[in-house]
Each structure stands twice: as structure tokens, then as C-alpha cells.
Coordinates of C-alpha atoms (C1' of nucleotides) in Angstrom, one line a residue:
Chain M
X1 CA 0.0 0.0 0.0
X2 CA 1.5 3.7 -1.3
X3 CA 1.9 6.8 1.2
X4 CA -1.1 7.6 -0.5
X5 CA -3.2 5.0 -0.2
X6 CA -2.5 4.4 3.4
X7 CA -3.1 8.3 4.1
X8 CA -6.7 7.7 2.4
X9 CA -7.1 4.8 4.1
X10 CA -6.8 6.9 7.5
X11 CA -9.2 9.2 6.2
X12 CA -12.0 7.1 4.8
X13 CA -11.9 5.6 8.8
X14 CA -11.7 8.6 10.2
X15 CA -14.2 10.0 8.1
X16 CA -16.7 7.5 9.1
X17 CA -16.3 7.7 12.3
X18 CA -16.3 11.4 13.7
X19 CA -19.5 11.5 10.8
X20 CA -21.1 8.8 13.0
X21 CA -19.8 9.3 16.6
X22 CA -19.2 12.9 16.3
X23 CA -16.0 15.3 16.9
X24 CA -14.9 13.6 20.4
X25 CA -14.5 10.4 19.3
X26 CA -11.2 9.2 20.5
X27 CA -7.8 8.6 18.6
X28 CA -7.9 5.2 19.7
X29 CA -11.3 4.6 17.5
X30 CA -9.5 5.7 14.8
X31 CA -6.6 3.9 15.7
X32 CA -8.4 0.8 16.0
X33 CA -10.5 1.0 12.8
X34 CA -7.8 1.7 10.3
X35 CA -6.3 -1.0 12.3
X36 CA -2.5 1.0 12.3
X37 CA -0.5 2.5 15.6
X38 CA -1.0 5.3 16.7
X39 CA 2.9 6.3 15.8
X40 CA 1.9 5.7 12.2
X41 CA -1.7 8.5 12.6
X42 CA 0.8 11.1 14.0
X43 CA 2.9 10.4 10.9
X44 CA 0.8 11.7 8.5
X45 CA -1.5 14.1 10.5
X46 CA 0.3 16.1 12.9
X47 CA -2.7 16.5 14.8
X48 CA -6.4 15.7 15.8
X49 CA -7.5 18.6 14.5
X50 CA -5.8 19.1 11.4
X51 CA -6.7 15.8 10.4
X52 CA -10.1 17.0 11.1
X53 CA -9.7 19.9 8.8
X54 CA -8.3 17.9 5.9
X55 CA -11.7 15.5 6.5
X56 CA -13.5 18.4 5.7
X57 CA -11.1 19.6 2.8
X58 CA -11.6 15.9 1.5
X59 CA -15.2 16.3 1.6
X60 CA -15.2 19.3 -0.4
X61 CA -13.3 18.0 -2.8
X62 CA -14.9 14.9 -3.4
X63 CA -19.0 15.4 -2.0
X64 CA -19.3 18.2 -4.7
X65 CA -18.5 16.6 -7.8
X66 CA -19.9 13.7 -7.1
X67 CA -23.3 15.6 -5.9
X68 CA -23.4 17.4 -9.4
X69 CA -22.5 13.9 -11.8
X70 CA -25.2 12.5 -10.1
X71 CA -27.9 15.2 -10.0
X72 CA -27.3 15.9 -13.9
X73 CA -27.6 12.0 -14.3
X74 CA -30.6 12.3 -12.5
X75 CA -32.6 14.9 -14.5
X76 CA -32.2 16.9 -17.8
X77 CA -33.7 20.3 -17.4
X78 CA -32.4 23.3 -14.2
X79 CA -35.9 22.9 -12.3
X80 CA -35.7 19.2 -12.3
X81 CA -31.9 19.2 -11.4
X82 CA -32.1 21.7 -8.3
X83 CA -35.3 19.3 -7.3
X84 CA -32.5 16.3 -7.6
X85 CA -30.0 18.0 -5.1
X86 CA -33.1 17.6 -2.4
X87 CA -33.8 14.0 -3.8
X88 CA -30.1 12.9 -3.2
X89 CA -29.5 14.2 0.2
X90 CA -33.1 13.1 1.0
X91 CA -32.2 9.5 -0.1
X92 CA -29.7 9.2 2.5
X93 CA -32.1 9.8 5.0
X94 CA -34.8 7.5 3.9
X95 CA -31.7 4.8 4.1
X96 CA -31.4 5.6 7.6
X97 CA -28.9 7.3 7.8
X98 CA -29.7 10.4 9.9
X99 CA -26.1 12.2 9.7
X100 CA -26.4 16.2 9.1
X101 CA -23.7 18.6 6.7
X102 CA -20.1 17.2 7.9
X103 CA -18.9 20.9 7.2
X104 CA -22.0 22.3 9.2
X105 CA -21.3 20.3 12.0
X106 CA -17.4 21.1 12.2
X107 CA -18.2 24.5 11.7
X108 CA -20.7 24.2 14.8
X109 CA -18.0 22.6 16.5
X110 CA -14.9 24.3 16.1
X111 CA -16.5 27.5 16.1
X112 CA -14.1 30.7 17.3
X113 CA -11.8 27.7 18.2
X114 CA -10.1 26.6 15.2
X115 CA -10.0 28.9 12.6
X116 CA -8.3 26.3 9.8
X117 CA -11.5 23.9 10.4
X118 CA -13.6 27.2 10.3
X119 CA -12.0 28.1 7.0
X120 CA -12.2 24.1 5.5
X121 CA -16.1 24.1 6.5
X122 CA -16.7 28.0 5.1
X123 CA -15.1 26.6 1.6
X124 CA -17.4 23.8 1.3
X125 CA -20.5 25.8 2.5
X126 CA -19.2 28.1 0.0
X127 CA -19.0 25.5 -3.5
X128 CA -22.3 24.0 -1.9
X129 CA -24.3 27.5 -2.8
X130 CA -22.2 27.8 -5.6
X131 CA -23.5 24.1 -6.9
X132 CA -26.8 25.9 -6.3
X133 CA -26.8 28.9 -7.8
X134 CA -25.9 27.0 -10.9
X135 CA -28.5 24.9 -11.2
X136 CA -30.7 28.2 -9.9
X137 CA -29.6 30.7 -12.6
X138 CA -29.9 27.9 -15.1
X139 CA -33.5 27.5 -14.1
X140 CA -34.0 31.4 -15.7
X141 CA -35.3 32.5 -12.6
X142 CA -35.9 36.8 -12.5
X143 CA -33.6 36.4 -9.6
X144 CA -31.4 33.6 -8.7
X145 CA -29.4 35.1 -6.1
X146 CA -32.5 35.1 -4.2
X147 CA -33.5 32.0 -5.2
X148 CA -30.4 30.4 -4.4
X149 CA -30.4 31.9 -0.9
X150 CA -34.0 30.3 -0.5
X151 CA -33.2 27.1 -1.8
X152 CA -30.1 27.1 1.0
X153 CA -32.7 27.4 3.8
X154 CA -34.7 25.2 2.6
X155 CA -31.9 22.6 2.2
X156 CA -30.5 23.4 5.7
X157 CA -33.8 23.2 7.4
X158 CA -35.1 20.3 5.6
X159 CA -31.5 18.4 6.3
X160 CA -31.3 19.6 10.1
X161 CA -34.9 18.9 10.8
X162 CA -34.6 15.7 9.3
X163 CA -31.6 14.6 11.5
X164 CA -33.6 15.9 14.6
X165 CA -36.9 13.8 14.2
X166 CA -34.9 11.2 12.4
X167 CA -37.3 11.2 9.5
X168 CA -37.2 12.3 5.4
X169 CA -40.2 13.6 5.6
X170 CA -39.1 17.5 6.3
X171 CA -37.4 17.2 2.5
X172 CA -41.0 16.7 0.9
X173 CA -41.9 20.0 2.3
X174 CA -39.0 21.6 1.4
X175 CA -39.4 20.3 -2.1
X176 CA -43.3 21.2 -2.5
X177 CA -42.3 25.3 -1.2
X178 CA -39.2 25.0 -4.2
X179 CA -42.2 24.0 -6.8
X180 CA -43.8 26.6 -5.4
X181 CA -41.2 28.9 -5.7
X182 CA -39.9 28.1 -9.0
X183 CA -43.7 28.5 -10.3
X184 CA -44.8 31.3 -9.0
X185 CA -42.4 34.5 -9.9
X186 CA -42.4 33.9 -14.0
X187 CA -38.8 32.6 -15.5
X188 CA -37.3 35.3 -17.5
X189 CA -38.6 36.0 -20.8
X190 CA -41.7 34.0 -20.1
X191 CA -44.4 36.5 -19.7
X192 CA -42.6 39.6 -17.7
X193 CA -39.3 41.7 -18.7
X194 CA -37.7 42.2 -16.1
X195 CA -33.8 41.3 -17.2
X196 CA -32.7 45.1 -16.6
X197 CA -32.9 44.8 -12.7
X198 CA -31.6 40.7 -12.5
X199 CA -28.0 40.9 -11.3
Chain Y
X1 CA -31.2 31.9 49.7
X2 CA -34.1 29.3 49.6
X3 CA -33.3 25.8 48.0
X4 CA -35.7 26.3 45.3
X5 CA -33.6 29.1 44.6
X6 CA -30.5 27.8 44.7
X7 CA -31.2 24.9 42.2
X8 CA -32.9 27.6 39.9
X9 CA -28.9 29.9 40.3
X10 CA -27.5 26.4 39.0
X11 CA -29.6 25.6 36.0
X12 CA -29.2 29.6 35.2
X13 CA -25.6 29.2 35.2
X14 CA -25.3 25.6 33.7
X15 CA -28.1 27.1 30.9
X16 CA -25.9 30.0 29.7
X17 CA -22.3 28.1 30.3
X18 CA -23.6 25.3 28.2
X19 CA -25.7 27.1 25.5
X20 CA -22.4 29.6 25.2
X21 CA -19.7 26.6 24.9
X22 CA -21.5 23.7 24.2
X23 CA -22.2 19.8 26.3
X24 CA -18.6 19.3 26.7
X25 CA -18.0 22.2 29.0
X26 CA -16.6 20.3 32.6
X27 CA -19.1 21.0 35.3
X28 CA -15.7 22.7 37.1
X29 CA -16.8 25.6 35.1
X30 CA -20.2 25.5 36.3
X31 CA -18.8 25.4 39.7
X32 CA -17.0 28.4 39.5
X33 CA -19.4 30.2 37.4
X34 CA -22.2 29.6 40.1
X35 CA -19.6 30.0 42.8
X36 CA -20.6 26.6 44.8
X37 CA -18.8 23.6 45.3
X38 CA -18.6 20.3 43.6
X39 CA -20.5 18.6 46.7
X40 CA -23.4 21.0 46.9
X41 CA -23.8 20.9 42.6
X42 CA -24.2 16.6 43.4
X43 CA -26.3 17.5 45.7
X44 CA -28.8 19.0 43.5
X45 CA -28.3 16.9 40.1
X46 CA -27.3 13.3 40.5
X47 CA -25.1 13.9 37.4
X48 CA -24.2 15.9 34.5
X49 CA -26.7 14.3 32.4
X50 CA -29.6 14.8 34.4
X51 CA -28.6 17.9 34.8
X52 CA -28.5 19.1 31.2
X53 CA -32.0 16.9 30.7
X54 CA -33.2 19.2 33.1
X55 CA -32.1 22.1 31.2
X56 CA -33.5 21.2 28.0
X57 CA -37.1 20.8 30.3
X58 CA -36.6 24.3 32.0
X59 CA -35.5 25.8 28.5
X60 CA -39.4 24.5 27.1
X61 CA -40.8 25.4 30.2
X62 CA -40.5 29.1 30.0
X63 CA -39.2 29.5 26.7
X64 CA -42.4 28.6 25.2
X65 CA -44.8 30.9 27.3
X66 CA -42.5 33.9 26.6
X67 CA -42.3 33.0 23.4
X68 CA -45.9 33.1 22.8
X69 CA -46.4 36.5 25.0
X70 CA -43.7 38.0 23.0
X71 CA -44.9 37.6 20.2
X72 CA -48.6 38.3 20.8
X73 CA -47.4 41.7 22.3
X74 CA -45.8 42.4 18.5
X75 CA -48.9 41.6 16.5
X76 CA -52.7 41.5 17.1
X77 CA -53.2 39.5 13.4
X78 CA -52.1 35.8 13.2
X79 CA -50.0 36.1 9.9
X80 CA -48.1 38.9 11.8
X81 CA -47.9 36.7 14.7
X82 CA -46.4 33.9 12.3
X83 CA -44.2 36.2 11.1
X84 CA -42.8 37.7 14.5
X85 CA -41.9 33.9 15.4
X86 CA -39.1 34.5 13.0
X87 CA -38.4 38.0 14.5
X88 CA -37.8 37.3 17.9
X89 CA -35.9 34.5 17.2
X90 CA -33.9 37.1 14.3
X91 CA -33.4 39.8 16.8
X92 CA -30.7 37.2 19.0
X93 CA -28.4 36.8 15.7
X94 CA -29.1 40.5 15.2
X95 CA -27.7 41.4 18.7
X96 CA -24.4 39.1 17.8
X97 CA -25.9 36.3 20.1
X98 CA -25.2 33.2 17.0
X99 CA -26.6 30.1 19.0
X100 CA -29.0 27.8 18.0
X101 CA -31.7 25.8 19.6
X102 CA -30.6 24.4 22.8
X103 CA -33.2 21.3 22.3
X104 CA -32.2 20.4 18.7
X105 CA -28.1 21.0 19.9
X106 CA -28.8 18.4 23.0
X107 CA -31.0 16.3 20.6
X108 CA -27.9 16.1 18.4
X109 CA -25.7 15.8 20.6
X110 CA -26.9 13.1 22.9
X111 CA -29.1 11.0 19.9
X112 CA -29.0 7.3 20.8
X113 CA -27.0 7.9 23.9
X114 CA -29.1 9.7 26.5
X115 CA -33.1 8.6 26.5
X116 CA -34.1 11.6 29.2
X117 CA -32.3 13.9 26.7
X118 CA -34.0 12.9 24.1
X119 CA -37.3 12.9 25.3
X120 CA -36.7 16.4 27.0
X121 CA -35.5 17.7 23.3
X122 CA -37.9 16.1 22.0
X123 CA -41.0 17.6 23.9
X124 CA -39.6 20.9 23.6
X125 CA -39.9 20.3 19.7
X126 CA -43.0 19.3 20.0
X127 CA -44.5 22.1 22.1
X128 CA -42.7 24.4 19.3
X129 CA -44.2 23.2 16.5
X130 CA -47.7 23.5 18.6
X131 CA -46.7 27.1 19.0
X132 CA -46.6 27.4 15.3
X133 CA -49.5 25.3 14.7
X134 CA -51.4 27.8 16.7
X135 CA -50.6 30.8 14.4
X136 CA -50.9 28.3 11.4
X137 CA -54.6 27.3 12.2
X138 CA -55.8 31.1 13.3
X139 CA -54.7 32.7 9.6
X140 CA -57.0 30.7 8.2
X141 CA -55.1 29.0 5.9
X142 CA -56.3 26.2 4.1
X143 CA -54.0 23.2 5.1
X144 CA -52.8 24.3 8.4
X145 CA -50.7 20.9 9.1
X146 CA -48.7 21.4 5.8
X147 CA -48.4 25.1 6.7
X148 CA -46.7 24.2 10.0
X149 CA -44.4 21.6 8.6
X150 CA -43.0 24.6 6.2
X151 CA -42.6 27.2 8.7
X152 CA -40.7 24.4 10.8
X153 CA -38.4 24.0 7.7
X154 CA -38.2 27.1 7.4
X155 CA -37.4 27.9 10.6
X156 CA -34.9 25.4 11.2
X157 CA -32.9 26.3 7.7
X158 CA -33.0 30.1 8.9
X159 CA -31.4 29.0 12.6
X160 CA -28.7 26.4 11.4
X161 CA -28.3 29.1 8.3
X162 CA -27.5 31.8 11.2
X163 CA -25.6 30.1 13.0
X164 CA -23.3 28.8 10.9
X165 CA -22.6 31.7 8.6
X166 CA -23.1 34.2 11.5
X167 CA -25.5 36.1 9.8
X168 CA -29.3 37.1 10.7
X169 CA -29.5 37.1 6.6
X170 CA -31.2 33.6 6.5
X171 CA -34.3 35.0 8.7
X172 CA -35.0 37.7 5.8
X173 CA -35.2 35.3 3.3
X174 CA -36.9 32.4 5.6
X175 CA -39.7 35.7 6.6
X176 CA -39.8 36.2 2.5
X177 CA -40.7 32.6 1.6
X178 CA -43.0 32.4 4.7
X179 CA -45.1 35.4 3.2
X180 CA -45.3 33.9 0.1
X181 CA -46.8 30.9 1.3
X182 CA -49.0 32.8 3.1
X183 CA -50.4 34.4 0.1
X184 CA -50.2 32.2 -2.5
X185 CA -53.0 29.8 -1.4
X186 CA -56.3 31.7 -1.0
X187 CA -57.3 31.5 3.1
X188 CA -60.1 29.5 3.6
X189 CA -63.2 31.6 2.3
X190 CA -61.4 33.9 0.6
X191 CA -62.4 32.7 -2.7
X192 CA -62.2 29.3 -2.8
X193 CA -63.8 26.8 -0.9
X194 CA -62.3 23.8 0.3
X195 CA -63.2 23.8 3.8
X196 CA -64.2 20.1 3.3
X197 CA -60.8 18.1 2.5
X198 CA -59.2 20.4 4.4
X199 CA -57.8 18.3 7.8
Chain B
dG1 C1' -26.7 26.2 73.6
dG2 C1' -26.5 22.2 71.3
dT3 C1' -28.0 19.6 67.3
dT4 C1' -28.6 19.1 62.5
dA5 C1' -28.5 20.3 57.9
dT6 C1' -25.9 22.6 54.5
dG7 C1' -22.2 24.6 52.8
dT8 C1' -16.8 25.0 51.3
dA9 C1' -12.3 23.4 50.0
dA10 C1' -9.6 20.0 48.6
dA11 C1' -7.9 15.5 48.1
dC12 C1' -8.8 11.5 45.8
dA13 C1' -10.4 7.6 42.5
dG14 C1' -10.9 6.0 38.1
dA15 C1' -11.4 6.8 33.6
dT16 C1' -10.3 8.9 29.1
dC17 C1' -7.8 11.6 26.0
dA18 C1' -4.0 13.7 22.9
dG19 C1' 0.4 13.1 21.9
dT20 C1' 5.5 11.3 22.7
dT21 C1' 8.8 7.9 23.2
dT22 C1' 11.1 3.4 23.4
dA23 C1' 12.0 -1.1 21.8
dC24 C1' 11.4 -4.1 18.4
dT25 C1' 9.8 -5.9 13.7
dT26 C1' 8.8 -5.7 8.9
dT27 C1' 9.2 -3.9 4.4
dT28 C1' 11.5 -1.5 0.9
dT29 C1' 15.4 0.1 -1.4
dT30 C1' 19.9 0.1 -2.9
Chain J
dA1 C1' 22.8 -8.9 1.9
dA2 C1' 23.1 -4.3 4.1
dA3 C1' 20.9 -0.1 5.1
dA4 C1' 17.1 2.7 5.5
dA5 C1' 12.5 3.6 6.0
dA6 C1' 8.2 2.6 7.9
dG7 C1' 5.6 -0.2 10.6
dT8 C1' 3.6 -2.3 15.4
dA9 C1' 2.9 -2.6 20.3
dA10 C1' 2.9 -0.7 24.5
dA11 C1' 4.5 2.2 28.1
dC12 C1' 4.4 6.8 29.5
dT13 C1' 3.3 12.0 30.2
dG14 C1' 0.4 15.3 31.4
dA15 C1' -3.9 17.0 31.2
dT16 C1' -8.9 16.7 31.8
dC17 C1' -13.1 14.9 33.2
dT18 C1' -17.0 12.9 36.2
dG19 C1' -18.1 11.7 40.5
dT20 C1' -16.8 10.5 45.7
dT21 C1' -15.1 11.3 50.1
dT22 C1' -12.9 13.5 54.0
dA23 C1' -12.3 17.4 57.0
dC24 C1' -13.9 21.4 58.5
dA25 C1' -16.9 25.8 58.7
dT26 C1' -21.4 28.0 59.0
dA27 C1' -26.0 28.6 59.3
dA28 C1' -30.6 27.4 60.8
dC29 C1' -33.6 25.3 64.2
dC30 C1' -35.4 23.4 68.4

DNA sequence: GGTTATGTAAACAGATCAGTTTACTTTTTT
DNA sequence: AAAAAAGTAAACTGATCTGTTTACATAACC
């Protein structure tokens, strides 16, 4: 097994674990897990908490493609796409799997105590709106700033109310406001011209 | 100082200690912050756990009721009392005050681990939601269980939204969405009439 | 005034945790 | 095969944490 391989392997365990068991969740877990020494963790992550923030790097790097490849496989047209981002993360929860935003939660967490997992969790919260305003200004929405700042409560609150009552069902109601949402101001160059005035 | 009163000085410290630095804090810190000893703080609460479960229970108990009188005192009209539910809770993250709900944070926190927390977390949820069922059912609106399931989303999405970006932004757009529901479907003999398959 | 409850302060037990170090073994490289 | 790198296992440091106990002080109560 390469340097490489072995330093994924750490943080696919890791990973797993603090997403599962939370932040606190001993060294020795990990330890354990991986099934390597503990001389061998502090070899390639100087610390708890840096390997914390590169779990969060790593899910940025990897979450947000592979949300996007599979929303686009998902549906062909913006509406039905941004629809698809709820349907993914909702199908997770309908699996049972009741875990929150792995950035969120760090960022909760280390909060104004660790600025380098503050930063890791603000860049991933950051290319998650992005990945939403995409699909929202694709849509040809009048404003998709505002839509994408809607559709980001609605994804928090459906995801976090989910985790809390252990249920999907919160995502069906943030999905039936969206429709709504994307129905009810006209698309641009539908019926109103209002392009002047949409950043 | 009665005894009554003495427990109610502990919870009042413990609230804002934990609340303000989250479940891990050491009760050492509640010791000092209360300015008791570790024998009398035993006395009281068997253990840390109970203790915090009894938070969560004191944090419905008189959140709720002020809640409500709050927000009666800043509208007469239901849809302006819906509406001031997301004010008040706007006007903390306004101040600079970027915590969320102390029920959902326990819930989360404690989630297969602590029953008493649980059920304390999840009561308070409950007795929330009834406060915004209230509201829902008195503006007349059509479907008042769906209505109360989307103000919960939305709710939710504009507190997690706040808190982790450390904003009171996500309340604007949460209030924005929450009016447009409002509107969008004609109250219940306005126009249309639907009384019948209405729940 | 004497008894009892209630308090403080501090030591202590027992566990856990992050991180280091030592001694030894395995693997890789040259 | 020799040397160097990387690994394991485990002891250890020093800190922190929940919860208990001991010794002593104070306040209330009869």
C-alpha cells in the first residue's frame, strides 16, 4: 500500500467515524479502525484537529462533484436538477442514515476555536451554494441570487430537521415550497421583462 | 437563599455556560461560574446528564410561554404573529448572540446515547411546533398541518443558516418565503372553498 | 446552647484523552 | 545482503473529566 493510499485509508476511517460518533470520538477509534499504531496516525496528520480539517477539505473536494454527476444524471432540465439535489440528500435519510452537513457540523463545533477547520467548513459551505446557484440561474429564474439563498434554507432546514426527528419527511416539504417557488415568480422572458434589474 | 432558589442559580448558570460553549463544557466551570462547590452541585443533580436533561425541560418550560407572550405583544393579526416567530428568534443573531436551539443542539448531541435527553429535546420540539400550529390554524389557511411543517423547515434552515454563517440574513429570506406561502394559497373563504378536505 | 443540615475546600479515585517515546519488527530500497 | 524507511505494540506523560469522600466551617432550628 503507497503513502497515499494508506493516508486515504486513514481518512475514509476517520471519516466515518467522527460523521457517525461525532467530533470527540477518540484517537484510539481511529486507531483501532484503520487498524494502524498510533505512531503511524501522528505520521501523516500532525494533529487531531488538522486531520479533522483535511476530512473536511476531503469532503469538499470529493461530495461536490460527485453531488453534481449525479444530480445531472438524475434529471435533464435546471428545475428538475435543483429538485434532484433535495432527492439525493433526501435518499440518504430515507436509508437511515440520519447524519447532518459534515462541514455544518465542524463548523458548529470548532467554532471561534479553530480557525483552519472554520475556513475548511466555510469553503465547502461556499461550493455547496455555488453548486446551487448554478443549477438556480440555469432555471432562468428573474432572480437567482434570491433563489439560491432560499433554496439554502430550505436545504439546511429540511437536512437539520430531518436529522432531529430522524425522518425524510421535512425534505417533501422543502421540495413542495421550491415548486412553489420556481412556479410562482415567472422565469425570465416568459411572460414579464424584467432582465434590466436581474444581477 | 431558599433551596428552590439555589437549584434555579444552578440551572441559570449551567443554561448560559452550556448554551455559550456547548455539552462538553466540565461542570468545574459551572462550579465556579455559580460559585458553589462540587459537593453541593451533586447535591442537587445526581449527574451531569440529568442535569443538562433538566435544562433542556426548563429551556421548554419558559421559553415557550414567553415566546408566545412575546410575540402576541408584537402583532394583534395571526400572519403577523407567524411572522414575529421569526423576528424574535432574528433579533438574537441581530444582537451578535449566533446560538441555536438548545433542544435540537442536546437532541444532536446526545441521539442514541441519553433517553431523558432525548425525550426532554424532543418535547420541547413538540411544544414548538404546537406554538406554530397555533398561528398556522388562526390565519385561516387552508392546510394548516402542511403550513406548520414549512414554517418548521423554514425555521430550522433560517437557525442552522445563522448560526453557521453568522449572519441574521437567512431570517430575511426564511420571513420572504414564509409570506409567500402565506399568500399564495387563497385563506379558507377567501375565494375558494375547500373547507371540506381540508384536515 | 446544642444539634442538624448545609455549605466550602480540597484531596482522591478511576477513567479517558491527545500526543510522545522506546524497543522491536517488517518492508522496501539500494 | 546491508541499510534505511516505515511499521507495530505498548508504556508513558500530562492533562482533563466525572463523580466520591474527607475534614472542616457555617447557618438554621429546636
Amino acid at each position: 500500500m503507497s503513502k497515499m493510499q494508506k493516508k486515504q485509508d486513514i481518512i475514509d476511517h476517520a471519516f466515518e467515524l467522527f460523521y457517525d460518533q461525532g467530533f470527540n470520538t477518540g484517537v484510539d477509534a481511529i486507531m483501532a479502525d484503520t487498524g494502524i499504531s498510533k505512531r503511524t496516525l501522528y505520521k501523516y496528520f500532525p494533529s487531531k484537529e488538522v486531520l479533522i480539517a483535511e476530512l473536511v477539505e476531503h469532503y469538499r473536494v470529493n461530495v461536490i462533484p460527485l453531488l453534481r454527476a449525479e444530480v445531472e444524471r438524475l434529471s435533464p432540465d435546471p428545475k428538475g436538477r435543483l429538485i434532484a439535489l433535495f432527492d439525493v440528500r433526501q435518499a440518504k435519510f430515507a436509508e437511515g442514515c440520519f447524519r447532518g452537513c459534515f462541514a455544518v457540523s465542524a463548523k458548529l463545533e470548532y467554532a471561534c476555536r479553530n480557525p483552519q477547520i472554520e475556513a475548511a467548513s466555510e469553503a465547502m459551505m461556499a461550493d455547496m451554494t455555488g453548486l446551487m446557484r448554478e443549477f438556480c440561474v440555469l432555471t432562468g429564474h428573474s432572480d437567482p441570487d434570491t433563489l439560491t439563498a432560499q433554496a439554502m434554507v430550505l436545504f439546511n432546514g429540511a437536512v437539520v430537521a430531518a436529522q432531529a426527528s430522524r425522518s425524510a419527511a421535512p425534505f417533501d416539504t422543502a421540495k413542495g415550497i421550491l415548486r412553489a417557488l420556481l412556479s410562482f415568480p415567472r422565469p425570465r422572458g416568459e411572460r414579464v421583462a424584467e432582465q434590466s434589474e436581474a444581477g
